[in-house]
Amino acid sequence: TLLIPNSSYDKLILLSDGVTDLLSQEQIRVISRTYPTDRITHELVQAALNNIARRAQGADERHYSGVPAGKDNATAAMYARR
């Protein structure tokens, strides 16, 4: 079990690969900072579902290519301190 003291973050967002395969870390960061807390998970899932489904393929970021892929289950859950 991994315990993370909740004094070290304001929001903890858990995302399925259906979201992380379709959104970059920067897109996730922008959405999580732009929208009100009660809309973040909805907006993350919608952004993923609206993207063209492409999965990362390659040994590292320099040798990256996207391959066509079917839509996956896109799930987001968030804990936010008040």
PDB file of N, CA and C in Angstrom:
ATOM      1  N   THR A   1       0.835  -1.177   0.000  1.00  0.00           N
ATOM      2  CA  THR A   1       0.000   0.000   0.000  1.00  0.00           C
ATOM      3  C   THR A   1       0.878   1.238   0.000  1.00  0.00           C
ATOM      4  N   LEU A   2       0.570   2.166  -0.877  1.00  0.00           N
ATOM      5  CA  LEU A   2       1.290   3.432  -0.953  1.00  0.00           C
ATOM      6  C   LEU A   2       0.458   4.500  -0.265  1.00  0.00           C
ATOM      7  N   LEU A   3       1.003   5.123   0.743  1.00  0.00           N
ATOM      8  CA  LEU A   3       0.313   6.195   1.451  1.00  0.00           C
ATOM      9  C   LEU A   3       0.962   7.518   1.093  1.00  0.00           C
ATOM     10  N   ILE A   4       0.147   8.470   0.618  1.00  0.00           N
ATOM     11  CA  ILE A   4       0.626   9.799   0.280  1.00  0.00           C
ATOM     12  C   ILE A   4      -0.085  10.766   1.215  1.00  0.00           C
ATOM     13  N   PRO A   5       0.648  11.453   2.079  1.00  0.00           N
ATOM     14  CA  PRO A   5      -0.015  12.392   2.993  1.00  0.00           C
ATOM     15  C   PRO A   5      -0.760  13.457   2.190  1.00  0.00           C
ATOM     16  N   ASN A   6      -2.016  13.707   2.532  1.00  0.00           N
ATOM     17  CA  ASN A   6      -2.781  14.649   1.719  1.00  0.00           C
ATOM     18  C   ASN A   6      -2.423  16.110   1.989  1.00  0.00           C
ATOM     19  N   SER A   7      -1.372  16.356   2.751  1.00  0.00           N
ATOM     20  CA  SER A   7      -0.878  17.720   2.892  1.00  0.00           C
ATOM     21  C   SER A   7       0.105  18.051   1.767  1.00  0.00           C
ATOM     22  N   SER A   8       0.451  17.053   0.936  1.00  0.00           N
ATOM     23  CA  SER A   8       1.428  17.281  -0.126  1.00  0.00           C
ATOM     24  C   SER A   8       0.786  17.588  -1.482  1.00  0.00           C
ATOM     25  N   TYR A   9      -0.534  17.684  -1.543  1.00  0.00           N
ATOM     26  CA  TYR A   9      -1.212  18.009  -2.800  1.00  0.00           C
ATOM     27  C   TYR A   9      -2.573  18.627  -2.526  1.00  0.00           C
ATOM     28  N   ASP A  10      -3.091  19.364  -3.509  1.00  0.00           N
ATOM     29  CA  ASP A  10      -4.446  19.911  -3.437  1.00  0.00           C
ATOM     30  C   ASP A  10      -5.447  19.003  -4.130  1.00  0.00           C
ATOM     31  N   LYS A  11      -4.987  18.349  -5.214  1.00  0.00           N
ATOM     32  CA  LYS A  11      -5.834  17.445  -5.990  1.00  0.00           C
ATOM     33  C   LYS A  11      -5.054  16.173  -6.277  1.00  0.00           C
ATOM     34  N   LEU A  12      -5.736  15.066  -6.227  1.00  0.00           N
ATOM     35  CA  LEU A  12      -5.167  13.789  -6.623  1.00  0.00           C
ATOM     36  C   LEU A  12      -6.082  13.241  -7.703  1.00  0.00           C
ATOM     37  N   ILE A  13      -5.565  13.106  -8.919  1.00  0.00           N
ATOM     38  CA  ILE A  13      -6.378  12.677 -10.062  1.00  0.00           C
ATOM     39  C   ILE A  13      -5.888  11.304 -10.523  1.00  0.00           C
ATOM     40  N   LEU A  14      -6.801  10.359 -10.622  1.00  0.00           N
ATOM     41  CA  LEU A  14      -6.504   9.024 -11.124  1.00  0.00           C
ATOM     42  C   LEU A  14      -7.148   8.890 -12.498  1.00  0.00           C
ATOM     43  N   LEU A  15      -6.357   8.452 -13.479  1.00  0.00           N
ATOM     44  CA  LEU A  15      -6.845   8.356 -14.854  1.00  0.00           C
ATOM     45  C   LEU A  15      -6.581   6.960 -15.408  1.00  0.00           C
ATOM     46  N   SER A  16      -7.549   6.451 -16.144  1.00  0.00           N
ATOM     47  CA  SER A  16      -7.343   5.170 -16.816  1.00  0.00           C
ATOM     48  C   SER A  16      -6.537   5.400 -18.092  1.00  0.00           C
ATOM     49  N   ASP A  17      -6.054   4.312 -18.678  1.00  0.00           N
ATOM     50  CA  ASP A  17      -5.281   4.442 -19.914  1.00  0.00           C
ATOM     51  C   ASP A  17      -6.134   4.962 -21.063  1.00  0.00           C
ATOM     52  N   GLY A  18      -7.440   4.875 -20.947  1.00  0.00           N
ATOM     53  CA  GLY A  18      -8.316   5.452 -21.965  1.00  0.00           C
ATOM     54  C   GLY A  18      -8.205   6.969 -22.017  1.00  0.00           C
ATOM     55  N   VAL A  19      -7.713   7.575 -20.956  1.00  0.00           N
ATOM     56  CA  VAL A  19      -7.457   9.026 -20.932  1.00  0.00           C
ATOM     57  C   VAL A  19      -5.987   9.292 -21.224  1.00  0.00           C
ATOM     58  N   THR A  20      -5.088   8.597 -20.530  1.00  0.00           N
ATOM     59  CA  THR A  20      -3.661   8.896 -20.673  1.00  0.00           C
ATOM     60  C   THR A  20      -3.090   8.500 -22.031  1.00  0.00           C
ATOM     61  N   ASP A  21      -3.701   7.543 -22.718  1.00  0.00           N
ATOM     62  CA  ASP A  21      -3.239   7.189 -24.063  1.00  0.00           C
ATOM     63  C   ASP A  21      -3.598   8.277 -25.073  1.00  0.00           C
ATOM     64  N   LEU A  22      -4.618   9.067 -24.777  1.00  0.00           N
ATOM     65  CA  LEU A  22      -5.115  10.026 -25.756  1.00  0.00           C
ATOM     66  C   LEU A  22      -4.811  11.477 -25.427  1.00  0.00           C
ATOM     67  N   LEU A  23      -4.324  11.750 -24.230  1.00  0.00           N
ATOM     68  CA  LEU A  23      -3.975  13.117 -23.850  1.00  0.00           C
ATOM     69  C   LEU A  23      -2.521  13.163 -23.390  1.00  0.00           C
ATOM     70  N   SER A  24      -1.843  14.232 -23.750  1.00  0.00           N
ATOM     71  CA  SER A  24      -0.467  14.409 -23.280  1.00  0.00           C
ATOM     72  C   SER A  24      -0.474  14.875 -21.829  1.00  0.00           C
ATOM     73  N   GLN A  25       0.670  14.776 -21.183  1.00  0.00           N
ATOM     74  CA  GLN A  25       0.765  15.283 -19.810  1.00  0.00           C
ATOM     75  C   GLN A  25       0.453  16.767 -19.767  1.00  0.00           C
ATOM     76  N   GLU A  26       0.875  17.500 -20.797  1.00  0.00           N
ATOM     77  CA  GLU A  26       0.595  18.935 -20.843  1.00  0.00           C
ATOM     78  C   GLU A  26      -0.905  19.201 -20.975  1.00  0.00           C
ATOM     79  N   GLN A  27      -1.607  18.444 -21.802  1.00  0.00           N
ATOM     80  CA  GLN A  27      -3.059  18.613 -21.926  1.00  0.00           C
ATOM     81  C   GLN A  27      -3.748  18.336 -20.593  1.00  0.00           C
ATOM     82  N   ILE A  28      -3.323  17.300 -19.908  1.00  0.00           N
ATOM     83  CA  ILE A  28      -3.902  16.962 -18.603  1.00  0.00           C
ATOM     84  C   ILE A  28      -3.634  18.086 -17.612  1.00  0.00           C
ATOM     85  N   ARG A  29      -2.412  18.601 -17.613  1.00  0.00           N
ATOM     86  CA  ARG A  29      -2.043  19.698 -16.709  1.00  0.00           C
ATOM     87  C   ARG A  29      -2.891  20.953 -16.981  1.00  0.00           C
ATOM     88  N   VAL A  30      -3.047  21.307 -18.243  1.00  0.00           N
ATOM     89  CA  VAL A  30      -3.829  22.497 -18.595  1.00  0.00           C
ATOM     90  C   VAL A  30      -5.280  22.342 -18.175  1.00  0.00           C
ATOM     91  N   ILE A  31      -5.882  21.206 -18.463  1.00  0.00           N
ATOM     92  CA  ILE A  31      -7.279  20.981 -18.093  1.00  0.00           C
ATOM     93  C   ILE A  31      -7.436  21.014 -16.576  1.00  0.00           C
ATOM     94  N   SER A  32      -6.513  20.381 -15.856  1.00  0.00           N
ATOM     95  CA  SER A  32      -6.654  20.323 -14.394  1.00  0.00           C
ATOM     96  C   SER A  32      -6.436  21.675 -13.730  1.00  0.00           C
ATOM     97  N   ARG A  33      -5.793  22.600 -14.423  1.00  0.00           N
ATOM     98  CA  ARG A  33      -5.582  23.943 -13.867  1.00  0.00           C
ATOM     99  C   ARG A  33      -6.587  24.969 -14.385  1.00  0.00           C
ATOM    100  N   THR A  34      -7.255  24.673 -15.488  1.00  0.00           N
ATOM    101  CA  THR A  34      -8.147  25.638 -16.133  1.00  0.00           C
ATOM    102  C   THR A  34      -9.574  25.567 -15.611  1.00  0.00           C
ATOM    103  N   TYR A  35     -10.068  24.362 -15.414  1.00  0.00           N
ATOM    104  CA  TYR A  35     -11.485  24.179 -15.076  1.00  0.00           C
ATOM    105  C   TYR A  35     -11.709  24.174 -13.572  1.00  0.00           C
ATOM    106  N   PRO A  36     -12.931  24.529 -13.155  1.00  0.00           N
ATOM    107  CA  PRO A  36     -13.267  24.432 -11.723  1.00  0.00           C
ATOM    108  C   PRO A  36     -13.169  22.972 -11.269  1.00  0.00           C
ATOM    109  N   THR A  37     -12.901  22.772 -10.012  1.00  0.00           N
ATOM    110  CA  THR A  37     -12.699  21.438  -9.449  1.00  0.00           C
ATOM    111  C   THR A  37     -13.817  20.467  -9.801  1.00  0.00           C
ATOM    112  N   ASP A  38     -15.053  20.926  -9.772  1.00  0.00           N
ATOM    113  CA  ASP A  38     -16.173  20.012 -10.031  1.00  0.00           C
ATOM    114  C   ASP A  38     -16.327  19.647 -11.506  1.00  0.00           C
ATOM    115  N   ARG A  39     -15.511  20.210 -12.410  1.00  0.00           N
ATOM    116  CA  ARG A  39     -15.608  19.920 -13.846  1.00  0.00           C
ATOM    117  C   ARG A  39     -14.378  19.198 -14.405  1.00  0.00           C
ATOM    118  N   ILE A  40     -13.324  19.101 -13.618  1.00  0.00           N
ATOM    119  CA  ILE A  40     -12.056  18.583 -14.144  1.00  0.00           C
ATOM    120  C   ILE A  40     -12.185  17.167 -14.701  1.00  0.00           C
ATOM    121  N   THR A  41     -12.742  16.242 -13.942  1.00  0.00           N
ATOM    122  CA  THR A  41     -12.813  14.856 -14.428  1.00  0.00           C
ATOM    123  C   THR A  41     -13.676  14.756 -15.683  1.00  0.00           C
ATOM    124  N   HIS A  42     -14.777  15.481 -15.712  1.00  0.00           N
ATOM    125  CA  HIS A  42     -15.642  15.472 -16.896  1.00  0.00           C
ATOM    126  C   HIS A  42     -14.873  15.984 -18.121  1.00  0.00           C
ATOM    127  N   GLU A  43     -14.167  17.087 -17.961  1.00  0.00           N
ATOM    128  CA  GLU A  43     -13.435  17.683 -19.085  1.00  0.00           C
ATOM    129  C   GLU A  43     -12.291  16.799 -19.559  1.00  0.00           C
ATOM    130  N   LEU A  44     -11.614  16.124 -18.639  1.00  0.00           N
ATOM    131  CA  LEU A  44     -10.546  15.208 -19.031  1.00  0.00           C
ATOM    132  C   LEU A  44     -11.091  14.052 -19.876  1.00  0.00           C
ATOM    133  N   VAL A  45     -12.182  13.458 -19.431  1.00  0.00           N
ATOM    134  CA  VAL A  45     -12.783  12.344 -20.174  1.00  0.00           C
ATOM    135  C   VAL A  45     -13.287  12.826 -21.531  1.00  0.00           C
ATOM    136  N   GLN A  46     -13.949  13.973 -21.572  1.00  0.00           N
ATOM    137  CA  GLN A  46     -14.460  14.497 -22.845  1.00  0.00           C
ATOM    138  C   GLN A  46     -13.322  14.790 -23.814  1.00  0.00           C
ATOM    139  N   ALA A  47     -12.242  15.378 -23.323  1.00  0.00           N
ATOM    140  CA  ALA A  47     -11.097  15.674 -24.184  1.00  0.00           C
ATOM    141  C   ALA A  47     -10.514  14.388 -24.764  1.00  0.00           C
ATOM    142  N   ALA A  48     -10.414  13.356 -23.938  1.00  0.00           N
ATOM    143  CA  ALA A  48      -9.893  12.077 -24.421  1.00  0.00           C
ATOM    144  C   ALA A  48     -10.816  11.473 -25.472  1.00  0.00           C
ATOM    145  N   LEU A  49     -12.101  11.508 -25.227  1.00  0.00           N
ATOM    146  CA  LEU A  49     -13.054  10.915 -26.171  1.00  0.00           C
ATOM    147  C   LEU A  49     -13.127  11.692 -27.482  1.00  0.00           C
ATOM    148  N   ASN A  50     -12.800  12.975 -27.443  1.00  0.00           N
ATOM    149  CA  ASN A  50     -12.842  13.795 -28.652  1.00  0.00           C
ATOM    150  C   ASN A  50     -11.566  13.708 -29.476  1.00  0.00           C
ATOM    151  N   ASN A  51     -10.498  13.135 -28.918  1.00  0.00           N
ATOM    152  CA  ASN A  51      -9.241  12.978 -29.650  1.00  0.00           C
ATOM    153  C   ASN A  51      -9.309  11.779 -30.571  1.00  0.00           C
ATOM    154  N   ILE A  52      -8.506  11.815 -31.610  1.00  0.00           N
ATOM    155  CA  ILE A  52      -8.362  10.650 -32.475  1.00  0.00           C
ATOM    156  C   ILE A  52      -7.590   9.602 -31.677  1.00  0.00           C
ATOM    157  N   ALA A  53      -8.091   8.417 -31.646  1.00  0.00           N
ATOM    158  CA  ALA A  53      -7.481   7.357 -30.831  1.00  0.00           C
ATOM    159  C   ALA A  53      -6.180   6.897 -31.476  1.00  0.00           C
ATOM    160  N   ARG A  54      -5.061   7.230 -30.842  1.00  0.00           N
ATOM    161  CA  ARG A  54      -3.734   6.797 -31.284  1.00  0.00           C
ATOM    162  C   ARG A  54      -2.949   6.396 -30.049  1.00  0.00           C
ATOM    163  N   ARG A  55      -2.313   5.288 -30.108  1.00  0.00           N
ATOM    164  CA  ARG A  55      -1.516   4.816 -28.981  1.00  0.00           C
ATOM    165  C   ARG A  55      -0.031   5.067 -29.259  1.00  0.00           C
ATOM    166  N   ALA A  56       0.689   5.339 -28.193  1.00  0.00           N
ATOM    167  CA  ALA A  56       2.126   5.554 -28.311  1.00  0.00           C
ATOM    168  C   ALA A  56       2.818   4.233 -28.630  1.00  0.00           C
ATOM    169  N   GLN A  57       3.828   4.324 -29.473  1.00  0.00           N
ATOM    170  CA  GLN A  57       4.615   3.142 -29.792  1.00  0.00           C
ATOM    171  C   GLN A  57       6.054   3.591 -29.958  1.00  0.00           C
ATOM    172  N   GLY A  58       6.972   2.922 -29.335  1.00  0.00           N
ATOM    173  CA  GLY A  58       8.381   3.267 -29.459  1.00  0.00           C
ATOM    174  C   GLY A  58       9.107   3.070 -28.152  1.00  0.00           C
ATOM    175  N   ALA A  59      10.416   3.045 -28.240  1.00  0.00           N
ATOM    176  CA  ALA A  59      11.243   2.783 -27.066  1.00  0.00           C
ATOM    177  C   ALA A  59      11.305   3.977 -26.119  1.00  0.00           C
ATOM    178  N   ASP A  60      11.239   5.181 -26.663  1.00  0.00           N
ATOM    179  CA  ASP A  60      11.307   6.374 -25.837  1.00  0.00           C
ATOM    180  C   ASP A  60      10.680   7.537 -26.597  1.00  0.00           C
ATOM    181  N   GLU A  61      10.687   8.729 -26.005  1.00  0.00           N
ATOM    182  CA  GLU A  61      10.020   9.879 -26.621  1.00  0.00           C
ATOM    183  C   GLU A  61      10.660  10.299 -27.939  1.00  0.00           C
ATOM    184  N   ARG A  62      11.964  10.062 -28.117  1.00  0.00           N
ATOM    185  CA  ARG A  62      12.619  10.440 -29.383  1.00  0.00           C
ATOM    186  C   ARG A  62      12.249   9.497 -30.516  1.00  0.00           C
ATOM    187  N   HIS A  63      11.881   8.284 -30.193  1.00  0.00           N
ATOM    188  CA  HIS A  63      11.524   7.283 -31.201  1.00  0.00           C
ATOM    189  C   HIS A  63      10.042   6.948 -31.086  1.00  0.00           C
ATOM    190  N   TYR A  64       9.239   7.970 -31.053  1.00  0.00           N
ATOM    191  CA  TYR A  64       7.804   7.824 -30.815  1.00  0.00           C
ATOM    192  C   TYR A  64       7.047   7.882 -32.129  1.00  0.00           C
ATOM    193  N   SER A  65       6.054   7.071 -32.233  1.00  0.00           N
ATOM    194  CA  SER A  65       5.088   7.208 -33.318  1.00  0.00           C
ATOM    195  C   SER A  65       3.733   6.808 -32.768  1.00  0.00           C
ATOM    196  N   GLY A  66       2.694   7.307 -33.370  1.00  0.00           N
ATOM    197  CA  GLY A  66       1.351   6.941 -32.956  1.00  0.00           C
ATOM    198  C   GLY A  66       0.793   5.905 -33.905  1.00  0.00           C
ATOM    199  N   VAL A  67       0.090   4.958 -33.372  1.00  0.00           N
ATOM    200  CA  VAL A  67      -0.555   3.958 -34.218  1.00  0.00           C
ATOM    201  C   VAL A  67      -2.053   4.040 -33.998  1.00  0.00           C
ATOM    202  N   PRO A  68      -2.847   3.862 -35.051  1.00  0.00           N
ATOM    203  CA  PRO A  68      -4.295   3.927 -34.874  1.00  0.00           C
ATOM    204  C   PRO A  68      -4.754   2.904 -33.840  1.00  0.00           C
ATOM    205  N   ALA A  69      -5.731   3.284 -33.053  1.00  0.00           N
ATOM    206  CA  ALA A  69      -6.244   2.393 -32.008  1.00  0.00           C
ATOM    207  C   ALA A  69      -7.721   2.674 -31.797  1.00  0.00           C
ATOM    208  N   GLY A  70      -8.421   1.713 -31.296  1.00  0.00           N
ATOM    209  CA  GLY A  70      -9.826   1.913 -30.976  1.00  0.00           C
ATOM    210  C   GLY A  70      -9.980   2.713 -29.706  1.00  0.00           C
ATOM    211  N   LYS A  71     -11.136   3.305 -29.519  1.00  0.00           N
ATOM    212  CA  LYS A  71     -11.413   4.038 -28.280  1.00  0.00           C
ATOM    213  C   LYS A  71     -11.445   3.041 -27.129  1.00  0.00           C
ATOM    214  N   ASP A  72     -10.925   3.459 -26.008  1.00  0.00           N
ATOM    215  CA  ASP A  72     -10.857   2.625 -24.814  1.00  0.00           C
ATOM    216  C   ASP A  72     -11.805   3.223 -23.780  1.00  0.00           C
ATOM    217  N   ASN A  73     -11.995   2.520 -22.695  1.00  0.00           N
ATOM    218  CA  ASN A  73     -12.758   3.100 -21.593  1.00  0.00           C
ATOM    219  C   ASN A  73     -11.965   4.270 -21.033  1.00  0.00           C
ATOM    220  N   ALA A  74     -12.589   5.424 -20.961  1.00  0.00           N
ATOM    221  CA  ALA A  74     -11.944   6.626 -20.427  1.00  0.00           C
ATOM    222  C   ALA A  74     -12.571   6.921 -19.067  1.00  0.00           C
ATOM    223  N   THR A  75     -11.749   6.845 -18.013  1.00  0.00           N
ATOM    224  CA  THR A  75     -12.250   7.027 -16.662  1.00  0.00           C
ATOM    225  C   THR A  75     -11.340   7.981 -15.908  1.00  0.00           C
ATOM    226  N   ALA A  76     -11.957   8.861 -15.117  1.00  0.00           N
ATOM    227  CA  ALA A  76     -11.194   9.787 -14.276  1.00  0.00           C
ATOM    228  C   ALA A  76     -11.872   9.873 -12.921  1.00  0.00           C
ATOM    229  N   ALA A  77     -11.052   9.897 -11.882  1.00  0.00           N
ATOM    230  CA  ALA A  77     -11.549  10.082 -10.510  1.00  0.00           C
ATOM    231  C   ALA A  77     -10.623  11.081  -9.839  1.00  0.00           C
ATOM    232  N   MET A  78     -11.173  11.891  -8.951  1.00  0.00           N
ATOM    233  CA  MET A  78     -10.355  12.916  -8.325  1.00  0.00           C
ATOM    234  C   MET A  78     -10.744  13.103  -6.865  1.00  0.00           C
ATOM    235  N   TYR A  79      -9.720  13.305  -6.037  1.00  0.00           N
ATOM    236  CA  TYR A  79      -9.905  13.737  -4.661  1.00  0.00           C
ATOM    237  C   TYR A  79      -9.344  15.149  -4.593  1.00  0.00           C
ATOM    238  N   ALA A  80     -10.109  16.081  -4.057  1.00  0.00           N
ATOM    239  CA  ALA A  80      -9.632  17.458  -3.910  1.00  0.00           C
ATOM    240  C   ALA A  80      -9.836  17.909  -2.471  1.00  0.00           C
ATOM    241  N   ARG A  81      -8.781  18.524  -1.911  1.00  0.00           N
ATOM    242  CA  ARG A  81      -8.912  19.095  -0.577  1.00  0.00           C
ATOM    243  C   ARG A  81      -9.714  20.370  -0.669  1.00  0.00           C
ATOM    244  N   ARG A  82     -10.456  20.671   0.340  1.00  0.00           N
ATOM    245  CA  ARG A  82     -11.219  21.917   0.362  1.00  0.00           C
ATOM    246  C   ARG A  82     -10.561  22.904   1.276  1.00  0.00           C
TER     247      ARG A  82
END
